[in-house]
Coordinates of C-alpha atoms in Angstrom, one line a residue:
M1 CA -4.8 24.2 61.7
P2 CA -1.8 26.7 61.2
G3 CA 0.3 25.3 63.9
F4 CA 0.1 21.8 62.5
R5 CA 0.9 23.0 59.0
S6 CA 3.9 25.0 60.1
L7 CA 5.2 22.1 62.0
A8 CA 4.6 19.8 59.1
R9 CA 7.0 22.0 57.1
N10 CA 9.6 22.2 60.0
H11 CA 12.1 19.7 58.8
D12 CA 13.9 19.2 62.1
F13 CA 10.8 18.8 64.3
T14 CA 9.3 16.1 61.8
I15 CA 12.6 14.2 62.0
L16 CA 12.9 14.6 65.8
W17 CA 9.2 13.8 66.4
V18 CA 9.3 10.6 64.0
G19 CA 12.4 9.1 65.4
E20 CA 11.4 9.6 69.1
T21 CA 7.8 8.2 68.3
V22 CA 9.3 5.0 67.2
S23 CA 11.9 4.9 70.2
T24 CA 9.1 5.7 72.7
L25 CA 7.0 2.9 71.3
G26 CA 9.9 0.6 71.8
S27 CA 10.7 1.8 75.3
R28 CA 7.0 1.0 76.4
M29 CA 7.4 -2.4 75.1
S30 CA 10.7 -2.9 77.1
L31 CA 9.0 -1.3 80.2
F32 CA 6.1 -3.8 80.0
A33 CA 8.5 -6.8 79.4
F34 CA 10.8 -6.1 82.4
P35 CA 8.6 -7.3 85.2
L36 CA 7.3 -10.1 83.1
V37 CA 10.8 -11.3 82.2
G38 CA 11.9 -10.8 85.8
Y39 CA 9.2 -12.8 87.1
A40 CA 9.7 -15.6 84.6
I41 CA 13.5 -15.9 85.6
S42 CA 12.9 -15.5 89.3
G43 CA 9.4 -16.6 90.2
S44 CA 9.4 -13.5 92.7
A45 CA 7.0 -10.7 92.5
M46 CA 9.5 -8.5 94.3
V47 CA 12.3 -9.2 91.6
A48 CA 9.7 -8.3 88.9
A49 CA 9.0 -4.9 90.6
L50 CA 12.8 -4.4 91.1
A51 CA 13.4 -4.8 87.3
E52 CA 10.9 -2.0 86.6
A53 CA 11.8 0.2 89.7
A54 CA 15.4 0.3 88.6
H55 CA 14.5 2.3 85.4
L56 CA 12.6 4.9 87.5
A57 CA 15.4 5.1 89.9
G58 CA 18.0 5.8 87.2
M59 CA 16.2 8.4 85.5
S60 CA 15.5 10.2 88.7
L61 CA 19.2 10.1 89.7
A62 CA 20.3 11.4 86.3
L63 CA 17.8 14.2 85.9
L64 CA 19.7 17.0 87.8
P65 CA 23.3 16.5 86.5
A66 CA 21.9 15.7 83.0
G67 CA 20.4 19.3 83.0
V68 CA 23.8 20.8 83.6
A69 CA 25.4 18.6 80.9
V70 CA 22.7 19.5 78.4
D71 CA 23.3 23.2 78.9
R72 CA 27.0 22.7 78.6
H73 CA 27.3 20.2 75.7
D74 CA 26.1 19.8 72.2
R75 CA 22.4 18.3 72.8
R76 CA 22.3 16.1 69.5
R77 CA 25.5 14.4 70.5
L78 CA 24.1 13.6 74.0
M79 CA 21.0 12.3 72.5
T80 CA 22.9 10.3 70.0
L81 CA 24.9 8.8 72.7
V82 CA 22.0 7.7 74.6
S83 CA 20.3 6.2 71.7
G84 CA 23.3 4.4 70.7
S85 CA 24.1 3.1 74.2
G86 CA 20.2 2.1 74.5
A87 CA 20.5 0.1 71.3
L88 CA 23.6 -1.8 72.6
L89 CA 22.0 -2.5 76.2
Y90 CA 18.7 -3.8 74.7
L91 CA 20.7 -5.8 72.1
S92 CA 22.8 -7.5 75.0
L93 CA 19.6 -8.6 76.6
A94 CA 18.4 -10.1 73.3
V95 CA 21.7 -11.9 72.7
A96 CA 21.6 -13.2 76.3
G97 CA 18.0 -14.4 75.7
V98 CA 19.0 -16.3 72.6
L99 CA 21.9 -17.8 74.4
G100 CA 19.6 -19.0 77.4
S101 CA 21.8 -17.1 79.7
L102 CA 19.6 -14.0 80.6
S103 CA 19.8 -13.4 84.4
V104 CA 18.1 -11.0 86.9
A105 CA 21.4 -9.0 87.6
H106 CA 21.7 -8.4 83.7
L107 CA 18.0 -7.4 83.5
V108 CA 18.3 -4.9 86.4
V109 CA 21.6 -3.5 85.3
V110 CA 20.1 -2.7 81.8
S111 CA 16.9 -1.3 83.3
L112 CA 19.1 0.8 85.6
L113 CA 21.4 2.2 82.7
T114 CA 18.5 2.9 80.3
G115 CA 16.6 4.7 83.0
V116 CA 19.9 7.0 83.5
G117 CA 19.8 7.4 79.7
A118 CA 16.1 8.4 79.8
G119 CA 17.0 11.0 82.5
I120 CA 19.6 12.6 80.0
F121 CA 17.7 12.2 77.1
R122 CA 14.5 14.1 78.3
P123 CA 16.1 17.6 79.0
A124 CA 18.1 17.2 75.7
Q125 CA 15.1 16.7 73.9
T126 CA 13.1 19.6 75.6
S127 CA 16.1 21.9 74.8
A128 CA 16.4 20.6 71.1
I129 CA 12.5 21.4 70.6
R130 CA 13.0 24.7 72.0
S131 CA 15.8 25.4 69.5
V132 CA 14.0 24.0 66.3
V133 CA 10.5 25.1 67.1
P134 CA 9.4 28.9 67.0
T135 CA 7.7 30.1 70.2
D136 CA 4.2 30.5 68.4
D137 CA 4.5 26.7 67.4
L138 CA 5.7 25.2 70.9
P139 CA 2.1 24.5 72.2
T140 CA 1.4 22.6 69.2
A141 CA 4.8 20.8 69.2
L142 CA 4.1 19.8 72.8
A143 CA 0.7 18.8 72.1
Q144 CA 2.0 16.2 69.3
N145 CA 4.5 15.0 71.8
Q146 CA 1.6 14.2 74.2
A147 CA 0.0 12.4 71.4
R148 CA 3.0 10.5 71.0
E149 CA 3.2 9.3 74.6
H150 CA -0.5 8.4 74.8
V151 CA -0.3 6.4 71.5
A152 CA 2.7 4.6 72.8
G153 CA 0.9 3.9 76.0
L154 CA -2.1 2.5 74.2
V155 CA -0.1 0.5 71.7
G156 CA 3.1 -0.4 73.6
A157 CA 1.8 -2.8 76.3
P158 CA -0.4 -5.0 74.1
L159 CA 2.3 -5.1 71.5
G160 CA 4.9 -5.9 74.0
G161 CA 2.9 -8.6 75.3
L162 CA 2.5 -10.1 71.8
L163 CA 6.2 -10.0 71.4
Y164 CA 6.9 -11.6 74.6
A165 CA 4.3 -14.3 73.8
V166 CA 6.6 -15.2 71.0
T167 CA 9.6 -15.4 73.1
R168 CA 10.6 -13.4 76.1
W169 CA 13.5 -11.7 74.6
L170 CA 11.8 -10.4 71.4
P171 CA 10.5 -7.0 73.0
F172 CA 14.3 -6.1 73.7
A173 CA 15.4 -6.9 70.4
V174 CA 12.6 -4.8 68.7
D175 CA 13.6 -1.9 71.2
A176 CA 17.3 -2.0 70.2
F177 CA 16.1 -1.6 66.6
T178 CA 13.9 1.5 67.5
Y179 CA 17.0 3.1 69.4
A180 CA 19.1 2.5 66.2
I181 CA 16.3 4.4 64.3
S182 CA 16.5 7.1 66.8
C183 CA 20.4 7.5 66.0
L184 CA 19.5 7.6 62.3
T185 CA 17.1 10.5 62.6
L186 CA 19.1 12.3 65.0
S187 CA 21.9 12.4 62.5
R188 CA 19.7 14.1 60.1
L189 CA 18.9 17.1 62.0
R190 CA 20.0 20.5 60.5
T191 CA 19.8 22.9 63.3
P192 CA 22.9 23.3 65.5
L193 CA 22.1 22.1 68.9
G194 CA 25.2 23.3 70.7
P195 CA 25.0 25.1 74.1
A196 CA 23.2 28.3 74.0
R197 CA 26.5 30.0 75.2
R198 CA 30.0 28.9 75.8
R199 CA 30.9 27.7 79.2
Q200 CA 32.4 30.2 81.7
P201 CA 36.0 29.5 82.8
G202 CA 35.8 28.3 86.4
R203 CA 32.2 27.6 86.8
S204 CA 31.8 24.1 88.6
V205 CA 29.1 21.7 88.0
R206 CA 27.6 22.5 91.4
H207 CA 27.3 26.3 90.4
D208 CA 25.4 25.5 87.2
L209 CA 23.2 23.0 89.1
L210 CA 22.4 25.5 91.8
E211 CA 21.7 28.2 89.1
G212 CA 19.1 26.2 87.7
L213 CA 17.5 25.4 90.9
R214 CA 17.8 28.9 92.1
F215 CA 15.8 30.3 88.9
V216 CA 13.0 27.6 89.6
V217 CA 12.8 28.2 93.3
A218 CA 12.9 31.9 93.2
R219 CA 9.7 32.5 91.2
P220 CA 6.4 31.7 92.5
F221 CA 5.0 30.7 89.1
F222 CA 7.5 27.7 89.2
R223 CA 7.2 27.0 92.9
V224 CA 3.3 26.8 92.6
L225 CA 3.6 24.7 89.3
L226 CA 6.1 22.2 90.5
T227 CA 4.4 21.8 93.8
W228 CA 1.2 21.0 92.2
A229 CA 2.8 18.6 89.6
A230 CA 4.6 16.6 92.3
L231 CA 1.5 16.4 94.5
A232 CA -0.7 15.5 91.7
N233 CA 1.6 12.9 90.5
L234 CA 1.4 11.2 93.8
V235 CA -2.3 11.5 94.3
V236 CA -3.2 10.5 90.7
N237 CA -1.0 7.4 90.7
A238 CA -2.0 6.3 94.1
L239 CA -5.7 6.6 92.8
F240 CA -4.7 4.4 89.7
F241 CA -3.1 1.8 92.1
A242 CA -6.1 1.9 94.6
A243 CA -8.6 1.6 91.8
L244 CA -6.6 -1.3 90.2
L245 CA -6.4 -3.2 93.6
R246 CA -10.1 -2.6 94.4
M247 CA -11.1 -4.2 91.1
V248 CA -8.6 -7.2 91.8
E249 CA -10.3 -7.7 95.1
A250 CA -13.7 -7.4 93.7
G251 CA -12.6 -10.5 91.4
H252 CA -13.0 -8.7 87.9
H253 CA -11.2 -10.4 85.0
P254 CA -7.8 -9.2 84.0
A255 CA -9.0 -8.3 80.7
E256 CA -11.8 -5.9 82.2
I257 CA -9.2 -4.4 84.2
G258 CA -6.8 -3.9 81.1
L259 CA -9.8 -2.2 79.4
A260 CA -10.3 0.2 82.3
E261 CA -6.7 1.3 82.1
T262 CA -7.1 1.9 78.4
G263 CA -9.5 4.7 79.3
A264 CA -6.7 6.8 80.4
A265 CA -4.7 6.2 77.1
L266 CA -7.7 7.0 74.9
G267 CA -8.8 10.1 76.9
G268 CA -5.1 11.3 76.6
L269 CA -5.0 10.6 72.8
V270 CA -8.3 12.5 72.2
G271 CA -7.2 15.3 74.4
A272 CA -3.9 15.6 72.5
A273 CA -5.8 16.1 69.4
V274 CA -8.0 19.2 70.5
A275 CA -5.0 20.6 72.7
P276 CA -3.7 23.1 70.3
A277 CA -7.4 24.7 69.8
L278 CA -7.8 24.9 73.6
I279 CA -4.4 26.4 74.2
A280 CA -4.9 29.0 71.3
R281 CA -8.3 30.0 72.7
L282 CA -7.9 30.2 76.3
A283 CA -5.5 32.0 78.6
T284 CA -3.0 29.5 79.6
G285 CA -3.5 30.2 83.4
R286 CA -7.2 29.9 83.1
L287 CA -6.9 26.6 81.0
T288 CA -4.5 25.2 83.9
V289 CA -7.0 26.0 86.5
L290 CA -9.7 24.3 84.4
I291 CA -7.6 21.3 84.1
A292 CA -6.9 21.0 87.8
W293 CA -10.8 20.8 88.4
A294 CA -11.2 18.6 85.5
Q295 CA -9.0 16.2 87.2
A296 CA -10.5 16.3 90.6
L297 CA -14.1 16.1 89.7
P298 CA -14.4 13.0 87.7
V299 CA -12.8 11.0 90.7
L300 CA -16.0 11.5 92.9
P301 CA -18.1 8.9 91.4
L302 CA -15.5 6.2 92.2
I303 CA -16.2 6.7 95.8
W304 CA -19.4 4.5 95.2
W305 CA -18.7 2.9 92.0
G306 CA -15.4 1.1 91.5
G307 CA -16.1 -1.3 88.5
P308 CA -14.0 -1.4 85.3
L309 CA -16.7 0.6 83.4
A310 CA -16.7 3.4 86.1
V311 CA -12.8 3.4 86.7
G312 CA -12.4 3.6 82.8
G313 CA -14.7 6.4 82.4
C314 CA -13.1 8.3 85.2
L315 CA -9.6 7.8 83.8
F316 CA -10.9 9.1 80.3
A317 CA -12.3 12.0 81.6
M318 CA -9.3 12.7 83.9
M319 CA -6.9 12.5 80.9
L320 CA -9.1 14.4 78.4
L321 CA -7.6 17.8 79.2
N322 CA -4.2 16.7 80.6
P323 CA -2.6 17.0 77.3
A324 CA -3.6 20.5 76.8
G325 CA -2.4 21.4 80.4
N326 CA 1.0 19.6 80.0
A327 CA 1.6 21.2 76.5
G328 CA 0.2 24.8 77.3
I329 CA 2.1 25.3 80.6
G330 CA 5.0 23.5 79.4
A331 CA 5.4 25.6 76.4
Y332 CA 5.0 28.9 78.5
R333 CA 7.7 27.5 80.8
M334 CA 10.1 27.0 77.8
A335 CA 9.2 30.3 76.4
V336 CA 10.0 32.2 79.6
T337 CA 13.2 30.3 80.4
P338 CA 16.5 31.7 79.2
A339 CA 18.0 29.6 76.4
D340 CA 21.2 28.8 78.5
L341 CA 18.9 27.4 81.3
Q342 CA 16.6 25.3 79.2
G343 CA 18.2 22.1 80.1
R344 CA 18.6 22.6 83.9
V345 CA 15.0 24.2 84.3
S346 CA 13.5 21.2 82.3
A347 CA 15.6 18.5 84.5
A348 CA 14.7 20.4 87.8
S349 CA 10.8 20.5 86.6
T350 CA 10.8 16.8 85.7
F351 CA 12.9 15.8 88.9
V352 CA 10.5 17.6 91.3
A353 CA 7.4 16.4 89.3
M354 CA 8.6 12.8 89.9
S355 CA 10.3 13.2 93.2
V356 CA 7.4 11.6 95.4
M357 CA 5.8 9.3 92.7
S358 CA 7.5 6.3 94.1
L359 CA 5.4 6.8 97.1
S360 CA 2.1 6.5 95.2
P361 CA 1.6 2.5 95.3
L362 CA 2.6 2.8 99.1
A363 CA 0.1 5.4 99.7
G364 CA -2.8 3.8 97.5
G365 CA -2.0 0.4 99.1
Y366 CA -2.1 1.6 102.6
L367 CA -5.3 3.6 102.3
L368 CA -7.1 0.8 100.7
A369 CA -5.8 -1.8 103.1
H370 CA -6.6 0.1 106.3
W371 CA -9.5 2.2 105.3
G372 CA -11.4 0.2 102.6
G373 CA -12.1 1.3 99.0
Q374 CA -14.6 4.2 99.6
A375 CA -12.6 5.8 102.2
A376 CA -9.3 5.4 100.4
I377 CA -10.9 6.7 97.1
G378 CA -12.7 9.7 99.1
T379 CA -9.4 10.5 100.8
L380 CA -7.7 10.8 97.3
A381 CA -10.6 12.8 95.9
A382 CA -10.4 15.4 98.7
A383 CA -6.7 15.5 97.9
F384 CA -7.5 16.2 94.4
L385 CA -10.0 19.0 95.3
G386 CA -7.5 20.7 97.6
L387 CA -4.8 20.6 94.8
A388 CA -7.3 22.2 92.4
L389 CA -8.0 24.9 94.8
M390 CA -4.3 25.5 95.4
V391 CA -4.0 26.3 91.8
T392 CA -7.0 28.3 91.5
L393 CA -5.8 30.6 94.5
S394 CA -2.4 31.2 92.8
R395 CA -2.4 34.5 91.0
S396 CA 1.1 33.5 89.4
I397 CA -0.9 30.7 87.7
R398 CA -4.0 32.3 86.9
S399 CA -2.2 35.3 85.3
V400 CA -0.5 33.6 82.6
P401 CA -1.9 34.9 79.2
R402 CA -2.6 33.3 75.9
P403 CA 0.4 32.2 73.8
T404 CA 0.3 35.3 71.5
E405 CA 0.8 37.4 74.6
W406 CA 3.7 35.4 76.2
A407 CA 6.2 37.8 74.8
T408 CA 4.9 40.6 76.7
V409 CA 5.5 38.9 80.2
T410 CA 8.3 40.6 81.9
E411 CA 10.8 38.8 84.5
V412 CA 8.9 41.1 87.3
E413 CA 5.7 39.6 86.4
L414 CA 7.0 36.2 86.3
A415 CA 8.4 36.7 89.9
A416 CA 5.4 38.4 91.2

């Protein structure tokens, strides 16, 4: 395909993609190992959960100020700083493991700080991609990033488990190495990744932060998109959690449950492969509406069937079109956002999308415990249908054209 061929000739995107693919795989291994190591040290499920939750908390707290930093400073330096600090932090865990002095406090602090680093890296990387990739190639570039995430999700946990079985600190040692690779690849980028414009004297961090938020809040397109993304993240993760607990309560073997979860990664991986073709052929707004319904309808059979095969099939179907949606609407968002607001808009979008995700396990667990499996899944299915209807009724979403017509979208149309 032309998009893939063009990106293959794009030196900076290739370097960036390869380095972050390796680093993402390492991070997935570490995130898998955090709760296992926490439980092995403490014998407490709560401590195991805390070790993983600290990473998400650090990322959420860092996102908004990181957006300001990304728009003010050189993006490559920020990403290199994050990767270098990540290598040192994970190396410290490996060294502590070798010395037999690994503690819960050390684990949680590293989890928190690497989460902060992830919160800085994400908007910096988004802005960097916008700088090194032409607008016409953005959908394909983001589809390849989606493939990277799903490959890491498919391989990272089993590989992390294998390394953990050798010795509990080994996943952290390997992750430190992947962060070092990220530093090396970032040093080979040719495109200048400095701020889009010089910082204006007298402008405070608060002013810049509010400017990014105002850009998002003032536009119906962004308001609907981010409301849908936040609520969809809440519902889909509550569904995952409820379906998982339902299988546990039914006595299914852990290996069967793991295979069911693999359905999501496989669906996302297949979807990432076909995403560029879908994005090119369909109007982005109509594709987004289609994806909203494609996420909602596969949930309905789970009301009556909750076994691993049914859950795996549902997750596969739900994730099949998800990469096209993330890549298409994400590329459009980048295309219509001014260069000097890329970091802040990316950070604000990610922050809002993740803002209620921490409530997902509580929501799924509460519904399952108090209403039972059928009612819990039925309630979440109804929520999915409502979210799909919200996107369908939004003119600001439906009217987004194909990528070849994005350049014709005016500020008035975006704000309408």
